[in-house]
XYZ file of C-alpha atoms in Angstrom:
402
model
C 48.354 118.668 120.769
C 45.365 119.849 122.790
C 45.322 123.412 124.120
C 42.924 124.408 126.869
C 42.491 126.541 129.932
C 43.753 125.368 133.314
C 42.735 126.377 136.776
C 45.816 127.609 138.679
C 46.564 125.714 141.876
C 46.152 127.424 145.223
C 49.870 128.193 145.635
C 49.939 129.925 142.256
C 46.822 131.926 143.053
C 48.303 133.187 146.313
C 51.637 134.080 144.797
C 50.410 135.488 141.514
C 47.209 137.376 142.206
C 45.675 138.309 138.907
C 47.319 135.643 136.767
C 45.004 134.665 133.930
C 44.988 131.268 132.263
C 44.018 131.679 128.624
C 44.029 129.626 125.460
C 47.200 129.861 123.412
C 46.703 131.117 119.886
C 50.220 131.348 118.431
C 53.842 130.517 119.206
C 56.508 133.212 119.381
C 59.331 132.206 117.050
C 62.863 132.886 118.144
C 62.071 133.511 121.809
C 64.735 132.486 124.302
C 62.741 130.334 126.692
C 64.008 128.800 129.929
C 62.929 125.177 129.560
C 65.166 123.202 131.935
C 65.948 123.320 135.629
C 69.650 123.102 134.810
C 70.013 125.107 131.595
C 69.538 128.857 131.941
C 68.373 131.004 129.061
C 71.191 133.282 127.882
C 68.960 135.941 126.305
C 66.443 137.134 128.893
C 63.035 137.666 127.237
C 61.655 139.886 130.009
C 63.064 143.443 130.154
C 63.607 145.012 133.562
C 61.714 148.111 134.623
C 64.912 149.582 136.125
C 67.703 150.468 133.650
C 70.590 148.012 133.698
C 73.950 149.183 135.033
C 76.994 149.720 132.834
C 79.488 146.966 133.611
C 83.185 147.562 132.933
C 84.280 144.062 131.927
C 84.969 142.059 128.792
C 82.034 139.744 129.466
C 79.537 139.255 132.268
C 76.328 137.505 133.260
C 73.748 137.627 136.061
C 71.763 134.479 136.859
C 68.751 133.971 139.125
C 69.332 130.565 140.689
C 65.652 129.875 141.382
C 64.257 130.541 137.912
C 67.492 129.692 136.058
C 66.956 132.840 134.006
C 69.801 135.065 132.910
C 68.741 138.577 133.930
C 71.582 140.427 132.215
C 74.502 139.398 130.023
C 77.081 140.719 127.563
C 79.454 138.610 125.451
C 78.457 135.690 127.665
C 79.213 133.076 124.975
C 82.548 134.578 123.973
C 85.454 132.201 124.726
C 87.730 133.626 127.376
C 90.576 132.480 129.569
C 88.962 131.443 132.887
C 92.141 131.680 135.004
C 91.565 130.292 138.521
C 87.814 130.019 137.970
C 88.970 126.683 136.529
C 89.354 125.453 140.103
C 85.553 125.245 140.366
C 85.698 122.165 138.137
C 88.659 120.772 140.078
C 86.627 121.190 143.256
C 83.491 119.697 141.666
C 85.361 116.499 140.814
C 86.973 116.366 144.248
C 83.587 116.814 145.937
C 82.182 114.049 143.722
C 84.981 111.713 144.795
C 84.334 112.523 148.449
C 80.639 111.794 148.040
C 81.441 108.512 146.260
C 83.893 107.691 149.077
C 86.728 107.047 146.640
C 88.747 109.534 148.726
C 88.403 110.670 152.361
C 88.740 114.140 153.923
C 91.445 112.889 156.309
C 93.328 110.993 153.603
C 96.984 112.042 153.429
C 98.380 113.108 150.058
C 102.046 113.329 149.125
C 102.998 116.561 147.384
C 104.845 115.900 144.135
C 107.703 117.992 142.834
C 105.420 119.186 140.032
C 102.829 120.414 142.537
C 105.473 122.064 144.715
C 106.982 123.949 141.776
C 103.641 125.284 140.497
C 103.862 128.953 139.609
C 101.336 131.556 140.706
C 99.300 131.452 143.894
C 100.110 128.622 146.309
C 99.203 127.234 149.716
C 102.929 126.466 150.236
C 102.511 122.746 150.771
C 105.765 121.032 151.788
C 106.709 117.802 149.904
C 108.217 116.472 153.123
C 104.860 116.679 154.926
C 101.790 114.795 153.592
C 98.708 117.019 153.353
C 95.135 115.879 153.983
C 92.460 116.153 151.302
C 90.568 118.556 153.566
C 93.622 120.819 153.843
C 94.148 120.716 150.090
C 90.544 121.767 149.493
C 90.937 124.692 151.882
C 94.198 125.655 150.211
C 92.715 125.492 146.716
C 89.400 127.207 147.462
C 90.366 129.903 149.973
C 94.000 130.511 149.016
C 93.593 129.582 145.319
C 96.655 127.370 145.614
C 97.896 125.957 142.331
C 99.983 123.431 144.262
C 96.824 122.208 146.020
C 94.963 121.937 142.694
C 97.693 119.855 141.096
C 97.971 117.610 144.162
C 94.218 116.915 144.042
C 94.370 116.270 140.288
C 97.189 113.775 140.757
C 95.313 112.061 143.575
C 92.134 111.670 141.517
C 93.612 110.794 138.121
C 97.307 109.991 138.497
C 98.505 113.029 136.574
C 97.146 116.381 135.459
C 96.701 115.371 131.818
C 94.408 112.493 132.777
C 92.586 114.784 135.186
C 91.967 117.322 132.400
C 90.225 114.535 130.470
C 87.990 113.972 133.506
C 87.274 117.699 133.639
C 86.262 117.784 129.982
C 84.046 114.722 130.354
C 82.242 116.390 133.252
C 81.959 119.613 131.259
C 80.200 117.695 128.491
C 77.742 116.193 130.985
C 76.955 119.703 132.252
C 76.421 121.072 128.751
C 79.430 123.385 128.876
C 79.702 123.389 125.100
C 82.242 126.209 124.810
C 84.638 125.049 127.523
C 87.867 123.070 127.255
C 90.353 122.361 130.031
C 94.007 121.329 129.821
C 94.972 121.772 133.480
C 93.492 121.872 136.975
C 94.690 125.373 137.872
C 93.723 127.768 135.092
C 97.296 128.638 134.142
C 97.312 130.094 130.596
C 97.140 127.775 127.595
C 95.627 128.479 124.145
C 93.496 125.329 124.465
C 92.205 126.233 127.931
C 89.078 128.384 127.671
C 85.483 128.890 128.772
C 82.732 131.520 128.719
C 80.787 133.549 131.247
C 77.688 131.458 130.470
C 79.502 128.148 130.966
C 81.169 129.367 134.163
C 77.740 130.366 135.498
C 76.406 126.862 134.795
C 79.414 125.302 136.504
C 79.159 127.505 139.602
C 75.405 126.956 139.821
C 75.904 123.172 139.604
C 78.513 123.237 142.360
C 76.235 125.234 144.679
C 73.249 123.003 143.901
C 74.986 119.620 144.012
C 77.300 120.099 146.989
C 75.632 122.260 149.652
C 77.667 120.458 152.314
C 80.947 121.757 150.851
C 79.841 125.133 149.503
C 80.458 126.927 152.877
C 84.197 126.587 152.156
C 83.770 129.402 149.626
C 82.625 131.857 152.298
C 85.702 131.480 154.514
C 87.643 134.730 154.571
C 91.074 133.338 155.379
C 93.010 130.121 155.867
C 96.258 129.387 157.671
C 98.541 126.574 156.540
C 102.237 125.972 157.128
C 102.261 128.980 159.484
C 101.159 131.235 156.620
C 97.782 132.987 156.749
C 96.298 134.027 153.414
C 93.130 136.016 152.796
C 90.367 134.942 150.455
C 90.753 137.186 147.389
C 86.992 137.670 147.066
C 86.599 141.216 148.460
C 82.797 140.955 148.522
C 82.981 138.491 151.406
C 83.986 141.373 153.659
C 81.917 144.177 152.100
C 78.562 142.479 151.429
C 77.082 140.339 154.247
C 74.879 138.479 151.762
C 77.755 137.272 149.549
C 78.978 133.765 150.414
C 81.213 132.896 147.427
C 82.383 131.973 144.946
C 85.813 132.277 143.241
C 88.338 134.772 141.914
C 90.763 134.438 139.028
C 93.562 136.475 137.503
C 96.288 136.240 134.902
C 97.786 138.999 132.786
C 95.957 137.682 129.722
C 92.618 136.907 131.435
C 92.360 140.090 133.466
C 90.579 140.207 136.792
C 87.720 137.699 137.084
C 85.180 136.934 139.795
C 82.134 134.738 140.191
C 80.076 136.021 143.129
C 76.937 134.615 144.716
C 74.626 136.273 147.208
C 71.599 135.013 149.103
C 69.069 137.524 150.403
C 66.252 135.741 152.175
C 65.522 132.621 150.149
C 66.624 134.162 146.875
C 70.087 133.488 145.416
C 71.697 135.382 142.541
C 74.971 134.497 140.851
C 77.106 136.976 138.903
C 80.077 136.369 136.609
C 82.553 139.088 135.603
C 85.441 138.261 133.269
C 88.203 140.630 132.197
C 87.767 143.506 134.656
C 90.554 146.075 134.912
C 91.572 145.520 138.554
C 90.944 143.628 141.752
C 88.746 146.479 142.974
C 86.858 146.646 139.677
C 85.935 142.967 139.572
C 84.386 143.326 143.027
C 82.529 146.559 142.261
C 81.161 145.309 138.927
C 79.844 142.109 140.524
C 78.277 144.218 143.284
C 76.498 146.340 140.652
C 75.062 143.235 139.016
C 73.857 141.703 142.272
C 72.292 144.931 143.565
C 70.508 145.561 140.284
C 69.176 142.001 140.111
C 67.595 142.253 143.552
C 66.204 145.742 142.884
C 64.872 145.151 139.364
C 63.335 141.665 139.586
C 61.104 139.537 141.770
C 61.109 135.759 141.629
C 57.722 134.064 141.903
C 56.887 130.410 142.346
C 54.617 129.218 139.566
C 54.181 125.646 140.771
C 55.644 123.547 143.608
C 57.059 120.110 142.876
C 54.833 117.107 143.457
C 51.479 118.919 143.591
C 48.879 118.344 140.855
C 48.413 121.170 138.380
C 45.467 119.601 136.561
C 43.969 116.308 135.421
C 44.184 115.226 131.794
C 41.788 112.819 130.073
C 43.196 109.337 129.373
C 42.097 107.000 126.573
C 42.084 103.190 126.830
C 43.069 103.344 130.499
C 42.022 101.841 133.803
C 41.205 105.393 134.951
C 39.496 108.188 132.988
C 42.160 110.783 133.787
C 45.613 111.313 135.254
C 46.978 113.928 137.682
C 49.810 115.963 136.164
C 52.414 118.310 137.609
C 56.167 118.910 137.916
C 59.168 117.036 139.246
C 60.876 120.292 140.311
C 59.663 123.597 141.756
C 59.033 126.065 138.945
C 59.924 129.734 139.346
C 60.011 132.755 137.066
C 61.855 136.067 137.398
C 59.681 139.062 136.522
C 60.172 142.827 136.719
C 59.617 144.138 140.226
C 55.911 144.417 141.075
C 54.644 143.095 137.711
C 53.727 139.485 138.451
C 50.097 140.294 137.564
C 51.131 140.342 133.881
C 51.811 136.596 133.866
C 49.487 134.251 131.957
C 49.608 130.440 132.049
C 48.418 127.968 129.398
C 48.533 124.167 129.452
C 49.224 122.388 126.161
C 48.483 118.655 126.541
C 49.432 115.733 124.355
C 46.385 114.442 122.533
C 45.382 111.695 122.454
C 46.911 110.578 125.753
C 46.594 106.795 125.782
C 47.320 104.230 128.488
C 49.512 102.750 129.778
C 51.040 105.875 131.299
C 54.128 105.766 133.517
C 54.704 108.025 136.504
C 57.048 110.824 135.386
C 56.092 110.461 131.717
C 56.008 113.715 129.747
C 52.357 114.446 128.954
C 52.331 118.118 127.992
C 53.795 121.566 128.437
C 53.008 124.649 130.482
C 53.456 127.841 128.470
C 53.990 131.078 130.396
C 53.450 134.521 128.880
C 54.406 137.905 130.278
C 52.433 140.867 128.917
C 51.454 138.736 125.916
C 54.967 137.480 125.076
C 55.977 133.851 125.587
C 58.752 133.786 128.177
C 58.939 130.199 129.441
C 57.754 126.667 128.865
C 58.043 123.754 131.273
C 57.480 120.033 130.603
C 54.465 118.592 132.402
C 54.653 115.007 133.726
C 52.227 112.374 134.977
C 52.224 112.139 138.758
C 50.760 108.627 138.824
C 50.593 105.494 136.747
C 47.570 104.599 134.669
C 47.453 100.993 133.540
C 45.835 99.801 130.327
C 42.093 99.399 130.665
C 39.965 96.339 130.117
C 39.477 94.878 126.656
C 36.044 96.473 126.533
C 37.429 99.908 127.537
C 40.235 99.763 124.968
C 37.823 98.735 122.229
C 35.233 101.360 123.087
C 37.839 104.137 123.260
C 39.329 102.979 119.947
C 35.918 103.522 118.343
C 35.532 106.936 120.007
C 39.007 107.988 118.850
C 38.205 106.896 115.299
C 35.185 109.201 115.204
C 37.114 111.967 117.010
């Protein structure tokens, strides 16, 4: 691997005045580094300048959706009963089916006896009256209806057992390694469990993948069958920036809430499991969200699609290749301390043609106050074909001496 200085692009210079690119001398073993746009780091390597709040809950987590960094967490990988937070996966699969056009919003669904007799919260669907998919989604998301969840599961998979298999397959794709579902509702079962970290990944995926349906989670009430029920997420009425996501409660799970707020262009997501009351789950999420906005800034390191640097190419039709990122790259840093960031490019060496567009060609290492805090894969932004016979031969000789 070849390590060398890079010149920050204009966007980085404007956003991070004072950032220094320097040669990397050693790797920090054991650091929790955010390396993927979809997999947040569970142990934040950058401490906040403002003391973290005390959160009264069994487990909790605060995620910055732009940087995919976990800003604060406790017992986030501890298996817990997710209660009605389970319905996020039920909704994810329903949204997927709508996007694939295997079901339609206006499609009528017959309510089975099993769905009608579901215990717990319900939308009070009547088996004598078919219900549209759109109505079922409103009933499940806003009213947390177990009858609506079961009806959607039966529509998508035939029965709830088969649907649970679909849920677990999707969980595996998302990397929810400590999650297992046995039903679509979240009703208690020893084999039905998840974690605050996995629930954060699931909620973040739903917000990211289905922006057209996410506004359902901000609706404060829904009326069906002449019965109006309020959304149980108290923060929707007390915090104008909160626009979701989902509540859950059973006697064994306690009071749970995943909340998401967007202030300006910045979105934070908080997860609280096992709070003592309905009021407490709202107040503890509010503490997390307020602290995250007060204690951290999010800065854009690099925009997607713009060259970061050019790397030398051996045996190619061109002497170098433009490199950059497929996704925007952000980092959460303590408020007002972005000048402590340092960026180093570590390139593959030798980099030989042919090179495909999107091919991994190196890594960007980011340090904060001298400590490695992130690394992002660097990709080729263009193709470089193999060079002429003369070029390949000449470079082979040069590489031999090198």
